[in-house]
Amino acid sequence: MIKCRTIFQGKGIGKALVSHIPISFFGGVDPNTGVVVERGHPLFGKSIKGKVLIFPTGKGSTVGSYILLQLSKNGKAPAAIVCKEAEAIVAVGAIMGEIPMVDNPDAFDFTSGQQIIVDGFNDAIIID
Amino acid sequence: MAIMQGGDGPVKQKAMEILVALGEIFNADKLIDIESTQISGVSYKTIGDAGLHWIESMLSEKVVIPSTLNPTGIDLRLWRQMGIAEEFARKQMQIIDVYSKLGVKTLCSCTPYLSGHSPKFKDHIAWSESSAVCYANSILGARTNREGGPSALASALIGKTANYGYHLDENRQPTMCIDLDVHLHEESDFSALGISIGKKVNNGVPYFTGIKNPSVDSLKSLAAALAASGGVALYHVESVTPESNSIKVGGIETISFTSDELVSSYDSLSTIQSGPVDLVTIGCPHASLSEMKKIATLVKGKKIAKNTKFWIFTSVGVKLMAERFGYLRDIVKAGGEVYTDCCMVVAPIEQLDFKTMAVNSGKAAVYSPSASNVEVVFGTTGRCVDIAVKGFA
């Protein structure tokens, strides 16, 4: 079990989708499909829907929160978000979209495809 | 407190919940009063129906401090000339109407600081629009975090923000020193610099040395690029920006920026190097009066190519001044079109059947390939005008 800090409460279970570089949700993720559309991004072409999306921090445009809200309303949101360090735009997006989110994990060593439980009630991440 | 318990109604409660959540995340000791907000999340393209419903849910309240709005997806008067679909325009007008009812001034510009909304040194503000955040912190010496559109709106409704991050002296210190080995001339040079350094410094605070007497337009381009490629909210330039003499510059990593790196940053911003170009855009961030003058001088007596559009984006105030000073006449005579209230990044360019866009903005070059599904040619303002006249790069 990895200790972390809860940004938005809730439990999210899914396969890990890991980016080692920051994500900009505006221009980075299509709100209608949940697919990463930023060219050259390591997650380009992958869907974040239902995944535990793991990335160091947010970057880019300040409308990113609305993209997370749209993803949630469109049923394309990740099951949970894990950041090394939360920043305001992704954090507010998670709160508005009611997406479980944690940050500051004791260890930031995840691999895409791992089955992960984000327990945003108990400040914990469990790798199955 | 009473607001959090719903004593001032559900809207203020929701706004306060966002501010308090951010305060808790970032270990703020208190909420502080702020002077103004700049609110992003305006274009129907960026916020969609979900965003429209969210801001509509705030309608029983009004903002309590001066607040201005970011660009929309359309020129509010000339959208038909742009070729925007009725349905998009209708949704966009609905969004503007909601913000207007909330008491937000519908300036619809990303450069409010060029249109009378200009905070003073050390003012605490809560701005979104990443380029304006970076400009306000760096050039004006005001204090704001990189607010998201919703948190800026929440601050506008409450009049406060959480006291953390760039509101505190200790977080305004540089984290990396960049020594320029190359002399930069054009706004696009500063864009290319910002794109390159933004990736290296991420959420840090760059301190630039070796930049001599930059124009305001160059500093605006640098702010936008740093904020688009990284998460930069504040930069310092030796002997130029207001806090550059009071910060500690010892003990941080120093890197150089060379002419080779400038060239490679230019190359990295173009997705294609040559070929036909059907759209040339300038005005990210919104063109200043001096940029309008520069464009007018470059296009005077020329003719924009038949199959190419030349669009310049600016604020309503700058367009009026450009008209009075004759710049608008020269641009329009050459076949250029000047639009207000919107820009190439948040307008629905992908619905307008353009394939390739030339830009002088690093921010637009970063977002447009994915946000607007176009190929991009990045170059100086002069090259952009050349491309517009020839119709190809």
Coordinates of C-alpha atoms in Angstrom, one line a residue:
Chain A
M1 CA 0.0 0.0 0.0
I2 CA 1.3 3.4 -0.9
K3 CA 0.3 6.4 1.3
C4 CA -0.8 9.5 -0.4
R5 CA -2.9 12.6 0.1
T6 CA -6.5 12.8 -1.0
I7 CA -7.4 15.8 -3.3
F8 CA -11.0 14.6 -4.0
Q9 CA -12.6 11.8 -2.1
G10 CA -13.7 8.5 -3.6
K11 CA -12.5 5.1 -4.7
G12 CA -11.3 4.4 -8.2
I13 CA -10.3 1.1 -9.6
G14 CA -8.7 0.5 -13.0
K15 CA -5.7 -0.2 -15.1
A16 CA -2.8 2.3 -14.7
L17 CA -2.1 4.6 -17.6
V18 CA 1.2 6.3 -16.8
S19 CA 2.8 9.4 -18.3
H20 CA 6.2 10.6 -17.0
I21 CA 5.6 14.0 -18.4
P22 CA 2.9 16.6 -17.5
I23 CA -0.6 16.6 -19.2
S24 CA -2.5 19.6 -20.5
F25 CA -6.2 18.6 -20.7
F26 CA -7.1 21.4 -23.0
G27 CA -5.7 20.5 -26.4
G28 CA -4.3 17.3 -24.8
V29 CA -7.4 15.2 -24.3
D30 CA -10.6 15.1 -26.5
P31 CA -13.5 15.7 -24.1
N32 CA -15.9 13.7 -26.3
T33 CA -13.8 10.6 -26.6
G34 CA -11.4 10.6 -23.7
V35 CA -8.5 10.0 -26.2
V36 CA -5.2 11.8 -25.7
V37 CA -4.7 13.9 -28.8
E38 CA -1.6 15.9 -28.1
R39 CA 0.8 15.0 -30.8
G40 CA 4.2 13.7 -29.6
H41 CA 2.7 13.0 -26.1
P42 CA 3.7 9.5 -24.9
L43 CA 0.0 8.7 -24.3
F44 CA -1.0 9.9 -27.8
G45 CA -3.9 7.8 -29.2
K46 CA -4.7 6.1 -25.8
S47 CA -8.0 6.4 -24.0
I48 CA -8.0 7.6 -20.4
K49 CA -11.6 6.4 -19.9
G50 CA -11.9 4.2 -16.8
K51 CA -8.1 4.2 -16.3
V52 CA -6.2 5.2 -13.2
L53 CA -4.4 8.1 -14.9
I54 CA -1.0 8.7 -13.4
F55 CA 1.2 11.8 -14.3
P56 CA 3.6 14.1 -12.5
T57 CA 1.5 17.3 -12.7
G58 CA -0.7 19.5 -14.9
K59 CA 0.5 22.0 -17.5
G60 CA -0.8 24.4 -20.0
S61 CA -4.1 26.2 -20.4
T62 CA -6.3 27.2 -17.5
V63 CA -9.4 25.9 -19.0
G64 CA -8.2 22.3 -18.3
S65 CA -10.7 22.0 -15.4
Y66 CA -13.6 22.3 -17.8
I67 CA -12.2 19.5 -20.0
L68 CA -12.2 17.2 -16.9
L69 CA -15.8 18.3 -16.1
Q70 CA -16.8 17.5 -19.7
L71 CA -15.0 14.1 -19.7
S72 CA -17.0 13.2 -16.5
K73 CA -20.4 14.3 -18.0
N74 CA -19.6 12.4 -21.2
G75 CA -18.7 9.2 -19.3
K76 CA -15.1 9.3 -20.5
A77 CA -13.3 10.3 -17.3
P78 CA -10.5 8.3 -15.8
A79 CA -11.5 6.1 -12.8
A80 CA -9.0 8.1 -10.7
I81 CA -6.1 10.5 -11.0
V82 CA -2.8 10.2 -9.3
C83 CA -0.4 13.1 -9.5
K84 CA 3.1 13.4 -8.0
E85 CA 2.1 17.0 -7.2
A86 CA -1.4 18.4 -7.7
E87 CA -1.8 21.8 -9.2
A88 CA -4.9 24.0 -9.2
I89 CA -6.3 23.3 -12.7
V90 CA -6.4 19.5 -12.5
A91 CA -7.4 19.6 -8.8
V92 CA -10.4 21.8 -9.5
G93 CA -11.3 19.7 -12.5
A94 CA -11.3 16.6 -10.4
I95 CA -13.5 18.3 -7.8
M96 CA -16.0 19.6 -10.4
G97 CA -16.0 16.3 -12.3
E98 CA -16.2 14.3 -9.1
I99 CA -13.2 12.2 -10.1
P100 CA -11.3 10.5 -7.2
M101 CA -7.8 12.2 -7.0
V102 CA -4.8 11.8 -4.9
D103 CA -1.3 13.2 -5.0
N104 CA 2.1 13.1 -3.2
P105 CA 2.4 9.3 -3.1
D106 CA 5.2 7.9 -1.0
A107 CA 6.6 6.2 -4.1
F108 CA 6.0 7.3 -7.7
D109 CA 6.8 4.0 -9.4
F110 CA 3.9 2.8 -11.5
T111 CA 3.7 0.9 -14.8
S112 CA 0.9 1.2 -17.4
G113 CA -1.3 -1.8 -17.2
Q114 CA -1.0 -2.5 -13.5
Q115 CA -4.4 -3.0 -11.8
I116 CA -4.6 -0.1 -9.3
I117 CA -7.0 0.8 -6.5
V118 CA -7.0 4.5 -5.5
D119 CA -8.6 4.8 -2.1
G120 CA -9.4 8.5 -1.7
F121 CA -11.1 7.8 1.6
N122 CA -8.0 6.5 3.3
D123 CA -5.2 8.3 1.6
A124 CA -4.0 5.1 0.0
I125 CA -3.0 3.6 -3.4
I126 CA -3.0 -0.2 -3.7
I127 CA -1.3 -2.1 -6.6
D128 CA -3.2 -5.3 -7.1
Chain B
M1 CA -17.8 29.7 8.5
A2 CA -21.3 30.8 7.5
I3 CA -20.7 30.7 3.8
M4 CA -19.5 27.1 3.9
Q5 CA -22.6 26.1 5.7
G6 CA -24.8 27.6 3.0
G7 CA -25.8 30.7 5.0
D8 CA -25.2 32.9 1.9
G9 CA -26.9 30.5 -0.4
P10 CA -25.8 27.4 -2.4
V11 CA -23.8 29.3 -5.1
K12 CA -21.6 31.1 -2.6
Q13 CA -21.3 27.8 -0.7
K14 CA -20.1 26.0 -3.9
A15 CA -17.7 28.8 -4.7
M16 CA -16.3 28.8 -1.2
E17 CA -15.9 25.0 -1.3
I18 CA -13.6 25.4 -4.3
L19 CA -11.5 28.1 -2.6
V20 CA -11.2 26.2 0.6
A21 CA -10.3 22.9 -1.1
L22 CA -7.5 24.7 -2.9
G23 CA -6.4 26.3 0.3
E24 CA -6.3 22.9 2.0
I25 CA -4.4 21.3 -0.9
F26 CA -1.7 24.0 -0.9
N27 CA -1.6 24.5 2.9
A28 CA -2.8 28.1 2.8
D29 CA -3.1 29.8 6.2
K30 CA -6.1 31.9 5.3
L31 CA -8.2 33.5 2.5
I32 CA -7.1 36.9 1.4
D33 CA -8.9 39.8 -0.3
I34 CA -8.2 40.2 -4.0
E35 CA -8.5 43.2 -6.3
S36 CA -9.8 41.6 -9.5
T37 CA -10.2 38.4 -11.5
Q38 CA -9.7 37.4 -15.1
I39 CA -11.9 34.5 -16.0
S40 CA -11.1 31.8 -18.6
G41 CA -13.4 29.1 -19.7
V42 CA -15.5 31.1 -22.2
S43 CA -15.3 29.5 -25.6
Y44 CA -18.0 26.9 -26.3
K45 CA -15.2 24.9 -27.8
T46 CA -13.4 24.6 -24.5
I47 CA -16.2 24.4 -21.9
G48 CA -18.9 22.6 -23.9
D49 CA -22.5 22.1 -22.6
A50 CA -21.1 20.8 -19.3
G51 CA -19.3 24.1 -18.7
L52 CA -22.3 26.1 -19.8
H53 CA -24.6 24.3 -17.3
W54 CA -22.0 24.7 -14.6
I55 CA -21.8 28.5 -15.0
E56 CA -25.6 28.7 -15.4
S57 CA -25.9 27.1 -12.0
M58 CA -24.2 30.2 -10.5
L59 CA -26.8 32.6 -11.9
S60 CA -28.4 33.6 -8.6
E61 CA -25.3 35.5 -7.6
K62 CA -23.1 38.3 -8.9
V63 CA -19.3 38.9 -8.9
V64 CA -18.2 41.2 -6.1
I65 CA -15.0 42.5 -7.6
P66 CA -13.9 43.8 -11.0
S67 CA -13.8 40.8 -13.4
T68 CA -13.1 40.5 -17.1
L69 CA -13.6 37.7 -19.5
N70 CA -11.3 35.7 -21.7
P71 CA -11.7 35.3 -25.5
T72 CA -14.8 33.5 -26.8
G73 CA -14.9 31.2 -29.8
I74 CA -16.3 33.9 -32.1
D75 CA -16.2 37.6 -33.1
L76 CA -19.4 38.6 -31.4
R77 CA -20.4 40.8 -34.3
L78 CA -18.5 39.4 -37.3
W79 CA -18.9 35.6 -36.7
R80 CA -20.8 35.0 -39.9
Q81 CA -17.9 36.5 -41.9
M82 CA -15.6 34.0 -40.1
G83 CA -17.8 31.2 -41.3
I84 CA -18.9 30.1 -37.8
A85 CA -21.9 27.7 -37.7
E86 CA -25.2 29.2 -36.3
E87 CA -25.4 26.5 -33.7
F88 CA -21.9 27.2 -32.3
A89 CA -22.6 30.9 -32.3
R90 CA -25.9 30.5 -30.5
K91 CA -24.3 28.4 -27.7
Q92 CA -21.5 30.9 -27.5
M93 CA -23.9 33.9 -27.1
Q94 CA -25.6 31.9 -24.3
I95 CA -22.3 31.6 -22.5
I96 CA -21.6 35.3 -22.9
D97 CA -25.1 36.1 -21.7
V98 CA -24.6 34.0 -18.5
Y99 CA -21.3 35.7 -17.7
S100 CA -22.8 39.1 -18.3
K101 CA -25.6 38.4 -15.9
L102 CA -23.1 37.3 -13.4
G103 CA -21.6 40.8 -13.6
V104 CA -18.5 39.8 -15.4
K105 CA -17.3 42.5 -17.9
T106 CA -17.4 40.8 -21.3
L107 CA -14.1 42.3 -22.6
C108 CA -13.4 38.9 -24.1
S109 CA -9.7 39.3 -24.3
C110 CA -6.6 37.5 -23.1
T111 CA -4.8 40.8 -22.7
P112 CA -7.0 42.7 -20.2
Y113 CA -3.8 44.5 -19.1
L114 CA -3.8 46.3 -22.5
S115 CA -7.4 47.3 -22.1
G116 CA -7.6 49.1 -18.8
H117 CA -7.7 46.1 -16.5
S118 CA -4.2 46.5 -15.2
P119 CA -3.3 45.6 -11.6
K120 CA -0.6 47.4 -9.8
F121 CA 2.6 46.2 -8.2
K122 CA 1.9 43.7 -5.3
D123 CA -1.8 43.6 -5.8
H124 CA -3.3 40.3 -5.0
I125 CA -5.5 39.0 -7.8
A126 CA -7.0 35.7 -9.0
W127 CA -6.5 35.4 -12.7
S128 CA -6.9 32.5 -15.1
E129 CA -5.7 32.6 -18.7
S130 CA -2.2 31.3 -18.4
S131 CA -0.6 34.0 -20.5
A132 CA -2.2 36.8 -18.6
V133 CA -1.3 35.2 -15.3
C134 CA 2.3 35.0 -16.4
Y135 CA 2.3 38.6 -17.6
A136 CA 0.6 40.0 -14.5
N137 CA 3.0 38.3 -12.2
S138 CA 6.1 38.9 -14.2
I139 CA 5.8 42.3 -15.9
L140 CA 3.3 44.1 -13.5
G141 CA 4.5 42.4 -10.3
A142 CA 0.9 41.6 -9.2
R143 CA 0.4 38.4 -7.4
T144 CA -1.7 35.5 -8.7
N145 CA -1.6 31.8 -8.9
R146 CA -2.5 30.0 -12.2
E147 CA -6.2 29.8 -11.5
G148 CA -8.4 27.6 -13.5
G149 CA -11.5 29.2 -15.0
P150 CA -13.8 27.8 -12.3
S151 CA -11.6 28.9 -9.4
A152 CA -11.3 32.4 -10.8
L153 CA -15.1 32.6 -11.1
A154 CA -15.3 31.3 -7.5
S155 CA -12.9 34.0 -6.4
A156 CA -14.9 36.6 -8.3
L157 CA -18.1 35.6 -6.4
I158 CA -16.4 35.6 -3.0
G159 CA -13.8 38.4 -3.5
K160 CA -11.1 36.2 -2.0
T161 CA -8.5 33.6 -2.8
A162 CA -6.4 31.2 -0.8
N163 CA -3.1 32.6 0.4
Y164 CA -0.5 30.3 -1.1
G165 CA 1.9 29.9 -4.0
Y166 CA 2.7 33.2 -5.8
H167 CA 0.9 35.3 -3.2
L168 CA 3.9 34.6 -0.9
D169 CA 7.3 36.2 -1.3
E170 CA 9.2 32.9 -0.8
N171 CA 7.6 31.3 -3.9
R172 CA 8.5 34.2 -6.2
Q173 CA 12.3 33.3 -6.1
P174 CA 13.9 32.0 -9.3
T175 CA 14.5 28.3 -9.6
M176 CA 16.6 28.3 -12.7
C177 CA 18.9 30.9 -14.4
I178 CA 18.9 31.1 -18.2
D179 CA 21.8 33.1 -19.7
L180 CA 21.1 34.1 -23.3
D181 CA 23.9 33.6 -25.7
V182 CA 21.9 35.0 -28.6
H183 CA 20.3 38.3 -29.3
L184 CA 16.5 38.1 -29.8
H185 CA 14.7 40.5 -32.1
E186 CA 11.3 39.3 -33.1
E187 CA 8.3 38.5 -30.9
S188 CA 8.5 35.0 -32.3
D189 CA 12.1 34.7 -31.1
F190 CA 10.8 35.2 -27.6
S191 CA 8.0 32.7 -28.2
A192 CA 10.6 30.1 -29.3
L193 CA 12.7 30.9 -26.2
G194 CA 9.6 30.5 -23.9
I195 CA 8.6 27.2 -25.5
S196 CA 12.1 25.8 -25.1
I197 CA 12.6 27.0 -21.5
G198 CA 9.0 26.1 -20.4
K199 CA 9.8 22.5 -21.0
K200 CA 12.9 22.6 -18.9
V201 CA 11.6 24.6 -16.0
N202 CA 8.1 23.1 -15.8
N203 CA 6.4 24.8 -12.8
G204 CA 9.5 26.7 -11.7
V205 CA 10.4 30.3 -12.0
P206 CA 13.0 31.2 -14.7
Y207 CA 15.4 34.1 -14.4
F208 CA 16.7 35.4 -17.7
T209 CA 20.0 37.2 -18.1
G210 CA 21.3 38.7 -21.3
I211 CA 18.0 40.1 -22.6
K212 CA 18.5 43.7 -23.6
N213 CA 15.7 46.2 -23.7
P214 CA 12.9 43.9 -24.8
S215 CA 9.6 45.3 -26.1
V216 CA 6.3 44.9 -24.2
D217 CA 5.2 42.7 -27.1
S218 CA 8.2 40.5 -26.7
L219 CA 7.6 40.1 -23.0
K220 CA 3.9 39.2 -23.7
S221 CA 5.0 36.5 -26.2
L222 CA 7.5 35.1 -23.8
A223 CA 4.9 34.9 -21.0
A224 CA 2.4 33.1 -23.2
A225 CA 5.0 30.6 -24.5
L226 CA 6.4 29.8 -21.0
A227 CA 2.9 29.2 -19.7
A228 CA 1.9 27.0 -22.7
S229 CA 4.9 24.7 -22.8
G230 CA 5.4 24.5 -19.1
G231 CA 3.3 25.6 -16.1
V232 CA 5.2 28.8 -15.7
A233 CA 3.3 31.6 -13.8
L234 CA 6.2 34.0 -13.2
Y235 CA 9.5 34.8 -14.7
H236 CA 12.1 37.5 -14.1
V237 CA 14.4 39.3 -16.5
E238 CA 17.5 40.9 -15.1
S239 CA 17.2 44.7 -14.9
V240 CA 13.8 44.6 -16.7
T241 CA 11.0 43.1 -14.6
P242 CA 10.0 44.8 -11.4
E243 CA 11.1 42.1 -8.9
S244 CA 14.4 41.3 -10.7
N245 CA 16.5 43.4 -8.3
S246 CA 15.0 42.1 -5.1
I247 CA 15.2 38.3 -5.7
K248 CA 18.0 36.0 -4.7
V249 CA 19.8 34.6 -7.7
G250 CA 22.6 32.6 -6.1
G251 CA 22.7 28.8 -5.8
I252 CA 20.4 27.9 -8.6
E253 CA 21.1 25.9 -11.8
T254 CA 22.3 28.1 -14.7
I255 CA 21.8 27.0 -18.3
S256 CA 22.6 28.9 -21.5
F257 CA 20.3 29.5 -24.5
T258 CA 22.2 29.6 -27.7
S259 CA 21.4 30.4 -31.4
D260 CA 21.4 26.7 -32.1
E261 CA 18.7 26.2 -29.5
L262 CA 16.7 29.1 -30.9
V263 CA 16.8 27.5 -34.4
S264 CA 15.8 24.1 -33.1
S265 CA 12.9 25.6 -31.1
Y266 CA 11.7 27.3 -34.3
D267 CA 11.9 23.9 -36.1
S268 CA 10.1 22.0 -33.4
L269 CA 7.1 24.4 -33.5
S270 CA 6.4 23.8 -37.2
T271 CA 4.6 20.5 -38.1
I272 CA 5.4 21.2 -41.8
Q273 CA 8.1 23.4 -43.3
S274 CA 6.7 24.2 -46.7
G275 CA 3.6 23.9 -48.9
P276 CA 0.3 25.7 -49.4
V277 CA -1.1 27.7 -46.4
D278 CA -4.8 28.5 -46.3
L279 CA -4.8 30.5 -43.0
V280 CA -2.4 32.9 -41.5
T281 CA -3.2 34.1 -38.0
I282 CA -1.6 36.7 -35.7
G283 CA -2.8 37.7 -32.2
C284 CA -2.0 35.1 -29.6
P285 CA -2.0 36.7 -27.1
H286 CA -4.3 39.4 -28.6
A287 CA -2.4 41.9 -30.8
S288 CA -1.3 45.1 -29.1
L289 CA -1.6 48.5 -30.9
S290 CA 2.1 48.4 -31.8
E291 CA 1.7 44.9 -33.3
M292 CA -1.3 46.2 -35.3
K293 CA 1.0 49.0 -36.6
K294 CA 3.8 46.5 -37.4
I295 CA 1.3 44.3 -39.4
A296 CA -0.1 47.4 -41.2
T297 CA 3.3 48.5 -42.2
L298 CA 4.2 45.0 -43.5
V299 CA 1.1 44.5 -45.6
K300 CA 0.6 48.1 -46.9
G301 CA 0.3 48.0 -50.7
K302 CA 0.3 44.2 -50.9
K303 CA -2.5 41.8 -51.6
I304 CA -3.3 38.6 -49.6
A305 CA -3.3 35.5 -51.7
K306 CA -6.6 34.5 -53.2
N307 CA -7.0 31.1 -51.4
T308 CA -5.5 32.3 -48.1
K309 CA -7.1 34.0 -45.2
F310 CA -5.1 36.5 -43.1
W311 CA -6.8 36.9 -39.7
I312 CA -5.6 39.1 -36.9
F313 CA -7.1 38.7 -33.4
T314 CA -7.2 41.6 -30.9
S315 CA -9.4 43.2 -28.3
V316 CA -12.3 45.6 -29.1
G317 CA -10.3 48.6 -27.7
V318 CA -7.2 48.0 -29.7
K319 CA -9.2 47.5 -32.9
L320 CA -10.9 50.9 -32.3
M321 CA -7.6 52.6 -31.9
A322 CA -6.1 50.8 -34.9
E323 CA -9.0 52.1 -36.9
R324 CA -8.5 55.7 -35.7
F325 CA -4.7 55.5 -36.5
G326 CA -5.2 54.1 -40.0
Y327 CA -3.7 50.7 -39.3
L328 CA -7.0 48.9 -39.8
R329 CA -7.6 50.5 -43.2
D330 CA -4.1 49.3 -44.5
I331 CA -4.7 45.7 -43.2
V332 CA -8.3 45.5 -44.6
K333 CA -7.2 47.1 -47.9
A334 CA -4.6 44.3 -48.4
G335 CA -7.3 41.7 -47.7
G336 CA -6.6 41.0 -44.1
E337 CA -9.5 40.6 -41.5
V338 CA -9.3 41.8 -38.0
Y339 CA -11.5 40.0 -35.5
T340 CA -12.1 40.7 -31.8
D341 CA -13.5 38.7 -28.8
C342 CA -11.9 35.4 -30.0
C343 CA -8.6 33.9 -31.2
M344 CA -7.2 31.1 -33.3
V345 CA -6.7 28.8 -30.3
V346 CA -10.3 28.9 -28.9
A347 CA -12.3 29.5 -32.1
P348 CA -13.6 26.3 -33.8
I349 CA -11.0 26.4 -36.5
E350 CA -11.4 22.6 -36.9
Q351 CA -14.9 23.2 -38.2
L352 CA -13.9 25.7 -40.8
D353 CA -12.1 23.5 -43.3
F354 CA -8.6 24.9 -42.9
K355 CA -5.7 22.5 -43.4
T356 CA -2.6 24.5 -42.6
M357 CA -2.1 27.6 -40.5
A358 CA 0.9 29.9 -40.2
V359 CA 1.5 31.6 -36.9
N360 CA 4.0 33.8 -35.1
S361 CA 2.9 32.6 -31.7
G362 CA 4.5 29.7 -29.8
K363 CA 1.4 29.2 -27.8
A364 CA -0.8 28.9 -30.8
A365 CA 1.8 26.6 -32.5
V366 CA 1.7 24.3 -29.4
Y367 CA -2.1 24.0 -29.2
S368 CA -3.4 24.3 -32.7
P369 CA -2.3 20.9 -34.2
S370 CA -4.4 19.1 -31.6
A371 CA -7.0 21.7 -30.6
S372 CA -7.8 22.7 -34.1
N373 CA -6.5 19.8 -36.2
V374 CA -4.3 21.8 -38.5
E375 CA -0.7 21.6 -39.6
V376 CA 1.3 24.5 -38.4
V377 CA 4.1 26.7 -39.9
F378 CA 5.8 28.8 -37.2
G379 CA 7.7 31.9 -38.2
T380 CA 8.3 35.6 -37.6
T381 CA 5.6 38.2 -38.1
G382 CA 7.3 39.1 -41.4
R383 CA 7.4 35.5 -42.6
C384 CA 3.7 35.2 -41.7
V385 CA 2.8 38.2 -43.8
D386 CA 5.0 36.9 -46.7
I387 CA 3.1 33.5 -46.5
A388 CA -0.2 35.3 -46.5
V389 CA 0.7 37.2 -49.6
K390 CA 2.2 34.3 -51.5
G391 CA -0.3 31.7 -50.2
F392 CA 2.4 29.1 -49.4
A393 CA 5.4 28.6 -47.2

